[in-house]
Amino acid sequence: RYPNARQKGNLFYTEPPAEDLARQRCSFCQTWEDAPLPPFSADYELFDADKIQVPLCFRHWQEGDRLQPLGMQQSKLVSDLFTNAHYSPVRKALTWIVADAFGRILWVVGLRVADWCKVTPDTRHVLKLSLSSD
């Protein structure tokens, strides 16, 4: 089924055929909530809604995209984040990026969130984003 299966060292990995990837669709659910925060879950991410300019843009990675990951003082190329996480070219191409109306990336879905829009004790309004695959 996966003719492009490859082996790297002791690891054997495959990627779905391109026709399977072309059929993938994703949808996002967003809710605006007042603090206090909902309990932590891996099913969603939380952002300080007052720091984000809407509308949000949901797109795929582009050359030159940068993100200041949570807890870091400097920005990194999104492509470097993908490399460090050992993303395949297909996974890299399919990963969603969420940016605000100013083009600032707030979330590389499934990988990292931005420090500039993190929830802090001073946060009054929370944006809760979750990804659901259809």
mmCIF file of C-alpha atoms in Angstrom, residues 80-87 91 111:
data_model
loop_
_atom_site.group_PDB
_atom_site.id
_atom_site.type_symbol
_atom_site.label_atom_id
_atom_site.label_comp_id
_atom_site.label_asym_id
_atom_site.label_seq_id
_atom_site.Cartn_x
_atom_site.Cartn_y
_atom_site.Cartn_z
ATOM 1 C CA ASP A 80 14.191 24.831 11.679
ATOM 2 C CA LEU A 81 11.456 23.771 14.112
ATOM 3 C CA PHE A 82 10.359 21.152 11.580
ATOM 4 C CA THR A 83 13.933 19.933 11.132
ATOM 5 C CA ASN A 84 14.513 19.689 14.894
ATOM 6 C CA ALA A 85 11.266 17.722 15.262
ATOM 7 C CA HIS A 86 12.318 15.369 12.414
ATOM 8 C CA TYR A 87 9.276 16.178 10.288
ATOM 9 C CA ARG A 91 4.260 16.200 7.285
ATOM 10 C CA LEU A 111 4.397 21.595 17.425
#
